[in-house]
GROMACS .gro file of C-alpha atoms in nm:
model
  366
    1MET     CA    1   6.476  20.655 -10.231
    2SER     CA    2   6.363  20.385  -9.990
    3ALA     CA    3   6.025  20.409  -9.824
    4VAL     CA    4   6.011  20.535  -9.467
    5SER     CA    5   5.856  20.203  -9.368
    6ASP     CA    6   6.179  20.029  -9.472
    7ARG     CA    7   6.346  20.185  -9.165
    8LEU     CA    8   6.104  20.013  -8.930
    9PRO     CA    9   6.099  19.662  -8.786
   10ALA     CA   10   5.812  19.427  -8.864
   11PHE     CA   11   5.502  19.524  -8.667
   12PRO     CA   12   5.529  19.280  -8.375
   13TRP     CA   13   5.160  19.236  -8.302
   14ASP     CA   14   5.104  19.077  -8.643
   15LYS     CA   15   5.301  18.774  -8.519
   16LEU     CA   16   5.041  18.718  -8.249
   17GLU     CA   17   4.749  18.667  -8.489
   18PRO     CA   18   4.766  18.282  -8.512
   19PHE     CA   19   4.768  18.256  -8.132
   20LYS     CA   20   4.477  18.500  -8.113
   21ALA     CA   21   4.282  18.271  -8.345
   22THR     CA   22   4.360  17.972  -8.125
   23ALA     CA   23   4.250  18.156  -7.812
   24ALA     CA   24   3.933  18.281  -7.982
   25ALA     CA   25   3.835  17.921  -8.063
   26HIS     CA   26   3.794  17.840  -7.691
   27PRO     CA   27   3.433  17.734  -7.623
   28ASP     CA   28   3.393  18.017  -7.370
   29GLY     CA   29   3.567  18.273  -7.589
   30ILE     CA   30   3.899  18.454  -7.571
   31VAL     CA   31   4.040  18.627  -7.264
   32ASP     CA   32   4.258  18.894  -7.421
   33LEU     CA   33   4.532  19.004  -7.180
   34SER     CA   34   4.774  19.107  -7.453
   35VAL     CA   35   4.744  19.469  -7.567
   36GLY     CA   36   4.650  19.649  -7.245
   37THR     CA   37   4.367  19.860  -7.383
   38PRO     CA   38   4.119  19.993  -7.125
   39VAL     CA   39   3.781  19.819  -7.114
   40ASP     CA   40   3.598  20.006  -6.837
   41PRO     CA   41   3.363  20.299  -6.907
   42VAL     CA   42   3.485  20.653  -6.944
   43PRO     CA   43   3.381  20.829  -6.619
   44ASP     CA   44   3.054  21.017  -6.655
   45LEU     CA   45   3.194  21.357  -6.558
   46ILE     CA   46   3.452  21.331  -6.838
   47GLN     CA   47   3.191  21.229  -7.095
   48LYS     CA   48   2.977  21.526  -6.991
   49ALA     CA   49   3.271  21.764  -7.032
   50LEU     CA   50   3.339  21.623  -7.379
   51VAL     CA   51   2.975  21.662  -7.484
   52ALA     CA   52   2.954  22.015  -7.344
   53ALA     CA   53   3.248  22.114  -7.567
   54ALA     CA   54   3.118  21.932  -7.875
   55ASP     CA   55   3.011  22.256  -8.045
   56SER     CA   56   3.370  22.356  -8.130
   57PRO     CA   57   3.373  22.477  -8.490
   58GLY     CA   58   3.701  22.666  -8.469
   59TYR     CA   59   4.055  22.533  -8.469
   60PRO     CA   60   4.198  22.446  -8.127
   61THR     CA   61   4.541  22.576  -8.031
   62VAL     CA   62   4.842  22.346  -8.009
   63TRP     CA   63   4.932  22.487  -7.667
   64GLY     CA   64   4.579  22.429  -7.542
   65THR     CA   65   4.336  22.659  -7.368
   66PRO     CA   66   4.448  22.855  -7.062
   67GLU     CA   67   4.210  22.635  -6.860
   68LEU     CA   68   4.388  22.324  -6.984
   69ARG     CA   69   4.731  22.465  -6.903
   70ASP     CA   70   4.606  22.562  -6.557
   71ALA     CA   71   4.484  22.204  -6.510
   72LEU     CA   72   4.816  22.055  -6.624
   73VAL     CA   73   5.019  22.280  -6.394
   74GLY     CA   74   4.789  22.219  -6.099
   75TRP     CA   75   4.792  21.841  -6.142
   76CYS     CA   76   5.171  21.826  -6.172
   77GLU     CA   77   5.211  22.027  -5.854
   78ARG     CA   78   4.946  21.833  -5.663
   79ARG     CA   79   5.024  21.481  -5.782
   80LEU     CA   80   5.394  21.491  -5.876
   81GLY     CA   81   5.518  21.735  -5.614
   82ALA     CA   82   5.654  21.970  -5.881
   83ARG     CA   83   5.711  22.329  -5.772
   84ASP     CA   84   5.689  22.671  -5.935
   85LEU     CA   85   5.553  22.553  -6.268
   86THR     CA   86   5.406  22.797  -6.520
   87HIS     CA   87   5.224  22.751  -6.849
   88ARG     CA   88   5.566  22.745  -7.019
   89ASN     CA   89   5.639  22.418  -6.839
   90VAL     CA   90   5.349  22.221  -6.995
   91LEU     CA   91   5.241  22.113  -7.342
   92PRO     CA   92   4.945  21.892  -7.444
   93VAL     CA   93   5.011  21.622  -7.706
   94VAL     CA   94   4.793  21.396  -7.920
   95GLY     CA   95   4.842  21.080  -7.714
   96SER     CA   96   5.178  20.971  -7.579
   97LYS     CA   97   5.261  20.722  -7.857
   98GLU     CA   98   5.258  20.998  -8.119
   99LEU     CA   99   5.500  21.194  -7.903
  100VAL     CA  100   5.734  20.900  -7.848
  101ALA     CA  101   5.742  20.805  -8.216
  102TRP     CA  102   5.810  21.153  -8.352
  103LEU     CA  103   6.012  21.313  -8.073
  104PRO     CA  104   6.360  21.239  -8.216
  105THR     CA  105   6.252  21.386  -8.549
  106GLN     CA  106   6.105  21.695  -8.382
  107LEU     CA  107   6.427  21.738  -8.182
  108GLY     CA  108   6.622  21.743  -8.508
  109LEU     CA  109   6.812  21.422  -8.439
  110GLY     CA  110   6.956  21.222  -8.726
  111PRO     CA  111   7.250  21.008  -8.838
  112GLY     CA  112   7.531  21.011  -8.584
  113ASP     CA  113   7.300  21.099  -8.296
  114ARG     CA  114   7.203  20.830  -8.047
  115VAL     CA  115   6.879  20.758  -7.861
  116ALA     CA  116   6.894  20.535  -7.553
  117TYR     CA  117   6.614  20.341  -7.386
  118PRO     CA  118   6.587  20.053  -7.135
  119ARG     CA  119   6.691  19.699  -7.231
  120LEU     CA  120   6.329  19.591  -7.188
  121ALA     CA  121   6.114  19.869  -7.328
  122TYR     CA  122   5.814  19.994  -7.517
  123PRO     CA  123   5.909  19.928  -7.884
  124THR     CA  124   5.817  20.280  -7.998
  125TYR     CA  125   6.132  20.426  -7.840
  126GLU     CA  126   6.334  20.239  -8.103
  127VAL     CA  127   6.081  20.323  -8.375
  128GLY     CA  128   6.122  20.694  -8.300
  129ALA     CA  129   6.498  20.670  -8.344
  130ARG     CA  130   6.458  20.478  -8.669
  131LEU     CA  131   6.213  20.733  -8.811
  132ALA     CA  132   6.472  21.005  -8.749
  133ARG     CA  133   6.755  20.788  -8.893
  134ALA     CA  134   6.928  20.821  -8.557
  135ASP     CA  135   7.121  20.540  -8.391
  136HIS     CA  136   6.968  20.362  -8.093
  137VAL     CA  137   7.108  20.175  -7.797
  138ALA     CA  138   6.949  19.976  -7.513
  139TYR     CA  139   7.084  19.996  -7.159
  140ASP     CA  140   7.066  19.828  -6.820
  141ASP     CA  141   7.208  20.133  -6.642
  142PRO     CA  142   7.220  20.447  -6.856
  143THR     CA  143   7.513  20.592  -6.662
  144GLU     CA  144   7.730  20.310  -6.802
  145LEU     CA  145   7.669  20.428  -7.159
  146ASP     CA  146   7.928  20.617  -7.360
  147PRO     CA  147   7.781  20.971  -7.358
  148ALA     CA  148   7.943  21.064  -7.690
  149GLY     CA  149   7.670  21.139  -7.943
  150LEU     CA  150   7.396  21.048  -7.696
  151LYS     CA  151   7.130  21.317  -7.741
  152LEU     CA  152   6.812  21.166  -7.598
  153LEU     CA  153   6.776  20.936  -7.297
  154TRP     CA  154   6.442  20.766  -7.236
  155LEU     CA  155   6.353  20.666  -6.881
  156ASN     CA  156   6.043  20.458  -6.810
  157SER     CA  157   5.928  20.423  -6.450
  158PRO     CA  158   5.700  20.242  -6.385
  159SER     CA  159   5.821  20.025  -6.668
  160ASN     CA  160   5.626  19.885  -6.956
  161PRO     CA  161   5.655  19.584  -6.970
  162THR     CA  162   5.816  19.484  -6.639
  163GLY     CA  163   5.644  19.714  -6.389
  164ARG     CA  164   5.981  19.799  -6.236
  165VAL     CA  165   5.997  20.129  -6.044
  166LEU     CA  166   6.309  20.345  -6.017
  167SER     CA  167   6.362  20.497  -5.675
  168ALA     CA  168   6.404  20.870  -5.621
  169GLY     CA  169   6.772  20.807  -5.554
  170GLU     CA  170   6.821  20.618  -5.880
  171LEU     CA  171   6.640  20.887  -6.075
  172GLU     CA  172   6.843  21.163  -5.910
  173ARG     CA  173   7.170  20.984  -5.998
  174ILE     CA  174   7.066  20.936  -6.362
  175VAL     CA  175   6.942  21.295  -6.404
  176ALA     CA  176   7.267  21.430  -6.255
  177TRP     CA  177   7.474  21.215  -6.493
  178ALA     CA  178   7.268  21.322  -6.796
  179ARG     CA  179   7.301  21.690  -6.704
  180GLU     CA  180   7.675  21.652  -6.661
  181HIS     CA  181   7.698  21.526  -7.019
  182GLY     CA  182   7.437  21.755  -7.176
  183ILE     CA  183   7.194  21.471  -7.251
  184LEU     CA  184   6.822  21.545  -7.271
  185VAL     CA  185   6.610  21.319  -7.048
  186PHE     CA  186   6.252  21.228  -7.134
  187ALA     CA  187   6.082  21.024  -6.861
  188ASP     CA  188   5.782  20.818  -6.967
  189GLU     CA  189   5.569  20.823  -6.652
  190CYS     CA  190   5.237  20.713  -6.801
  191TYR     CA  191   5.182  20.447  -6.532
  192LEU     CA  192   5.289  20.661  -6.238
  193GLU     CA  193   4.947  20.654  -6.070
  194LEU     CA  194   4.937  20.274  -6.078
  195GLY     CA  195   5.189  20.178  -5.809
  196TRP     CA  196   5.104  19.862  -5.613
  197GLU     CA  197   5.407  19.757  -5.411
  198ALA     CA  198   5.601  20.078  -5.470
  199ASP     CA  199   5.528  20.450  -5.476
  200PRO     CA  200   5.657  20.580  -5.811
  201VAL     CA  201   5.833  20.918  -5.812
  202SER     CA  202   5.843  21.167  -6.099
  203VAL     CA  203   6.161  21.320  -6.238
  204LEU     CA  204   5.991  21.653  -6.168
  205HIS     CA  205   5.996  21.593  -5.793
  206PRO     CA  206   6.242  21.825  -5.615
  207GLU     CA  207   6.426  21.524  -5.464
  208VAL     CA  208   6.510  21.415  -5.817
  209CYS     CA  209   6.556  21.737  -6.014
  210GLY     CA  210   6.675  21.965  -5.734
  211GLY     CA  211   6.404  22.217  -5.813
  212SER     CA  212   6.531  22.277  -6.167
  213TYR     CA  213   6.366  22.143  -6.482
  214GLU     CA  214   6.668  22.201  -6.703
  215GLY     CA  215   6.719  21.909  -6.939
  216ILE     CA  216   6.425  21.699  -6.818
  217VAL     CA  217   6.072  21.641  -6.945
  218ALA     CA  218   5.806  21.406  -6.807
  219VAL     CA  219   5.549  21.237  -7.032
  220HIS     CA  220   5.201  21.167  -6.894
  221SER     CA  221   4.888  21.011  -7.036
  222LEU     CA  222   4.523  20.988  -6.937
  223SER     CA  223   4.470  20.665  -7.129
  224LYS     CA  224   4.507  20.425  -6.837
  225ARG     CA  225   4.430  20.637  -6.528
  226SER     CA  226   4.103  20.771  -6.674
  227ASN     CA  227   4.017  20.514  -6.947
  228LEU     CA  228   4.077  20.777  -7.216
  229ALA     CA  229   4.283  20.579  -7.468
  230GLY     CA  230   4.021  20.660  -7.730
  231TYR     CA  231   4.049  21.034  -7.659
  232ARG     CA  232   4.426  21.059  -7.728
  233ALA     CA  233   4.490  21.281  -7.426
  234ALA     CA  234   4.845  21.323  -7.300
  235PHE     CA  235   5.089  21.598  -7.209
  236LEU     CA  236   5.448  21.694  -7.137
  237ALA     CA  237   5.586  21.882  -6.838
  238GLY     CA  238   5.935  22.009  -6.767
  239ASP     CA  239   6.206  22.218  -6.933
  240PRO     CA  240   6.042  22.530  -7.082
  241ALA     CA  241   6.315  22.573  -7.343
  242VAL     CA  242   6.259  22.223  -7.481
  243LEU     CA  243   5.880  22.256  -7.468
  244GLY     CA  244   5.895  22.599  -7.631
  245ASP     CA  245   6.083  22.457  -7.930
  246LEU     CA  246   5.844  22.163  -7.956
  247LEU     CA  247   5.548  22.401  -7.941
  248GLN     CA  248   5.673  22.595  -8.242
  249ILE     CA  249   5.739  22.277  -8.441
  250ARG     CA  250   5.403  22.131  -8.352
  251LYS     CA  251   5.228  22.455  -8.452
  252HIS     CA  252   5.374  22.422  -8.799
  253GLY     CA  253   5.276  22.055  -8.808
  254GLY     CA  254   4.920  22.113  -8.690
  255MET     CA  255   4.966  21.865  -8.404
  256MET     CA  256   4.675  21.985  -8.193
  257THR     CA  257   4.455  21.809  -7.940
  258SER     CA  258   4.087  21.846  -8.028
  259ALA     CA  259   3.891  22.109  -7.834
  260PRO     CA  260   3.648  21.857  -7.681
  261THR     CA  261   3.939  21.642  -7.567
  262GLN     CA  262   4.103  21.946  -7.408
  263ALA     CA  263   3.784  22.013  -7.210
  264ALA     CA  264   3.760  21.648  -7.109
  265THR     CA  265   4.120  21.655  -6.989
  266VAL     CA  266   4.048  21.953  -6.765
  267ALA     CA  267   3.761  21.761  -6.605
  268ALA     CA  268   3.965  21.442  -6.569
  269LEU     CA  269   4.261  21.609  -6.398
  270ALA     CA  270   4.035  21.795  -6.154
  271ASP     CA  271   3.884  21.474  -6.017
  272ASP     CA  272   4.076  21.215  -5.816
  273THR     CA  273   3.777  20.998  -5.721
  274HIS     CA  274   3.745  20.820  -6.055
  275VAL     CA  275   4.119  20.747  -6.052
  276SER     CA  276   4.093  20.582  -5.711
  277GLU     CA  277   3.793  20.379  -5.824
  278GLN     CA  278   3.976  20.258  -6.134
  279ARG     CA  279   4.282  20.170  -5.927
  280GLU     CA  280   4.064  19.952  -5.706
  281ARG     CA  281   3.933  19.765  -6.011
  282TYR     CA  282   4.283  19.702  -6.138
  283ALA     CA  283   4.413  19.604  -5.794
  284ALA     CA  284   4.142  19.338  -5.758
  285ARG     CA  285   4.209  19.198  -6.107
  286ARG     CA  286   4.582  19.203  -6.043
  287GLN     CA  287   4.551  18.999  -5.726
  288LEU     CA  288   4.329  18.738  -5.891
  289LEU     CA  289   4.554  18.700  -6.195
  290ARG     CA  290   4.876  18.701  -5.996
  291ASP     CA  291   4.756  18.428  -5.761
  292ALA     CA  292   4.623  18.219  -6.050
  293LEU     CA  293   4.946  18.246  -6.250
  294VAL     CA  294   5.162  18.151  -5.951
  295ARG     CA  295   4.943  17.848  -5.880
  296HIS     CA  296   4.977  17.754  -6.247
  297GLY     CA  297   5.356  17.745  -6.218
  298PHE     CA  298   5.455  18.097  -6.317
  299ARG     CA  299   5.708  18.320  -6.144
  300ILE     CA  300   5.629  18.691  -6.133
  301GLU     CA  301   5.921  18.935  -6.149
  302HIS     CA  302   5.908  19.309  -6.071
  303SER     CA  303   5.544  19.406  -6.148
  304GLU     CA  304   5.534  19.637  -5.847
  305ALA     CA  305   5.351  19.896  -6.058
  306SER     CA  306   5.181  19.952  -6.396
  307LEU     CA  307   4.906  19.750  -6.563
  308TYR     CA  308   5.097  19.429  -6.629
  309LEU     CA  309   5.237  19.117  -6.470
  310TRP     CA  310   5.581  19.017  -6.598
  311ALA     CA  311   5.564  18.638  -6.580
  312THR     CA  312   5.777  18.338  -6.675
  313ARG     CA  313   5.761  17.959  -6.674
  314GLY     CA  314   6.132  17.933  -6.758
  315GLU     CA  315   6.072  17.857  -7.125
  316SER     CA  316   6.057  18.041  -7.457
  317CYS     CA  317   5.798  18.317  -7.443
  318TRP     CA  318   5.637  18.177  -7.757
  319ASP     CA  319   5.593  17.836  -7.593
  320THR     CA  320   5.419  18.014  -7.306
  321VAL     CA  321   5.202  18.214  -7.549
  322ALA     CA  322   5.101  17.889  -7.722
  323HIS     CA  323   5.029  17.717  -7.389
  324LEU     CA  324   4.802  17.997  -7.272
  325ALA     CA  325   4.636  18.036  -7.612
  326ALA     CA  326   4.529  17.672  -7.588
  327LEU     CA  327   4.348  17.773  -7.268
  328GLY     CA  328   4.181  18.062  -7.449
  329ILE     CA  329   4.409  18.326  -7.292
  330LEU     CA  330   4.610  18.565  -7.509
  331VAL     CA  331   4.919  18.739  -7.366
  332ALA     CA  332   5.207  18.936  -7.514
  333PRO     CA  333   5.541  18.760  -7.573
  334GLY     CA  334   5.826  18.922  -7.384
  335ASP     CA  335   6.053  18.949  -7.687
  336PHE     CA  336   5.821  19.219  -7.825
  337TYR     CA  337   6.002  19.442  -7.572
  338GLY     CA  338   6.357  19.330  -7.650
  339PRO     CA  339   6.560  19.007  -7.668
  340ALA     CA  340   6.603  19.013  -7.289
  341GLY     CA  341   6.232  18.931  -7.260
  342GLY     CA  342   6.262  18.606  -7.451
  343ARG     CA  343   6.154  18.387  -7.157
  344PHE     CA  344   5.876  18.611  -7.023
  345VAL     CA  345   5.524  18.711  -7.114
  346ARG     CA  346   5.340  19.032  -7.032
  347VAL     CA  347   4.997  18.978  -6.885
  348ALA     CA  348   4.769  19.283  -6.895
  349LEU     CA  349   4.517  19.364  -6.624
  350THR     CA  350   4.287  19.528  -6.878
  351ALA     CA  351   4.002  19.281  -6.907
  352THR     CA  352   3.656  19.292  -6.756
  353ASP     CA  353   3.594  19.130  -6.419
  354GLU     CA  354   3.403  18.853  -6.596
  355ARG     CA  355   3.690  18.778  -6.834
  356VAL     CA  356   3.945  18.786  -6.551
  357ARG     CA  357   3.737  18.533  -6.359
  358ALA     CA  358   3.727  18.317  -6.672
  359ALA     CA  359   4.108  18.331  -6.697
  360VAL     CA  360   4.145  18.238  -6.330
  361GLN     CA  361   3.916  17.938  -6.379
  362ARG     CA  362   4.113  17.819  -6.684
  363LEU     CA  363   4.444  17.853  -6.498
  364ALA     CA  364   4.323  17.648  -6.200
  365PRO     CA  365   4.511  17.319  -6.146
  366ARG     CA  366   4.337  17.023  -6.304
   0.00000   0.00000   0.00000
């Protein structure tokens, strides 16, 4: 029997290590714009909620506390425009990556079933299919796929890595097509609150789903909006039949969000001020980096939302990675997200103001 790891591709970030060493050797230190991990403090009100719930000796529930489910429903209605949600329409998960990686397995998919995801995409969509031994296919327009055997369709708007945003009309067309063919849609919307030159729309919005959540589930995370990557706080919202099945499976698997994290999530979703403040930080960093990259000879494509700039100099992404590493700047090569990204790099906005200023200075024309 082969090891489960044999089903998986090589871990892409390991290939970046030599370039990280080069960048780290810069006299003023590395500017790491590669991974996209938050660097700003966790808002004080969230930390206080976590501490207040620290005395939690008992097991938490997989479905979460009633207060958490109230918070999830209320946020989806307030922020996404969803209507008539109940507790049966929401489910907390232990970070969104865990969900993405194990969803095909939890849905019972396997050989002969297909999982589809965008041509340029978060690599874990493919990993999830491989873990389940399901087939996988990348698309430019999902409605052009052969629906035979297609069981799970991943949407990602705003996109990681490109920052592309699908309009409400595009989402409505795709959801209608998927429903016609009995294909389950999971929409990764983790960057939805970070729209810059576009206003991202959820699949749960009535204009998209027609007021019905049948066959659709949205995935949301607090990692970026609230700087909670270390808390592993995320959730699902949508079709109650799908979420009900996942709840039962996850109960058996003990896939529960910690009680302090549940309390912190309630506090985070009740406060919009810290989200606006964090958006302002990212907006300022984005403008500085975008202008500096363009002056340095880059072209920026899409990038109308999310925490990244999708940039190219018209050369191999690895040549660009090497060029920037020599300046002490580390970025992600575009081919981490699929062969179509071979001439692009992904530049994260997740560095401190001081490090962003250092990158801008290094990119200035000599």
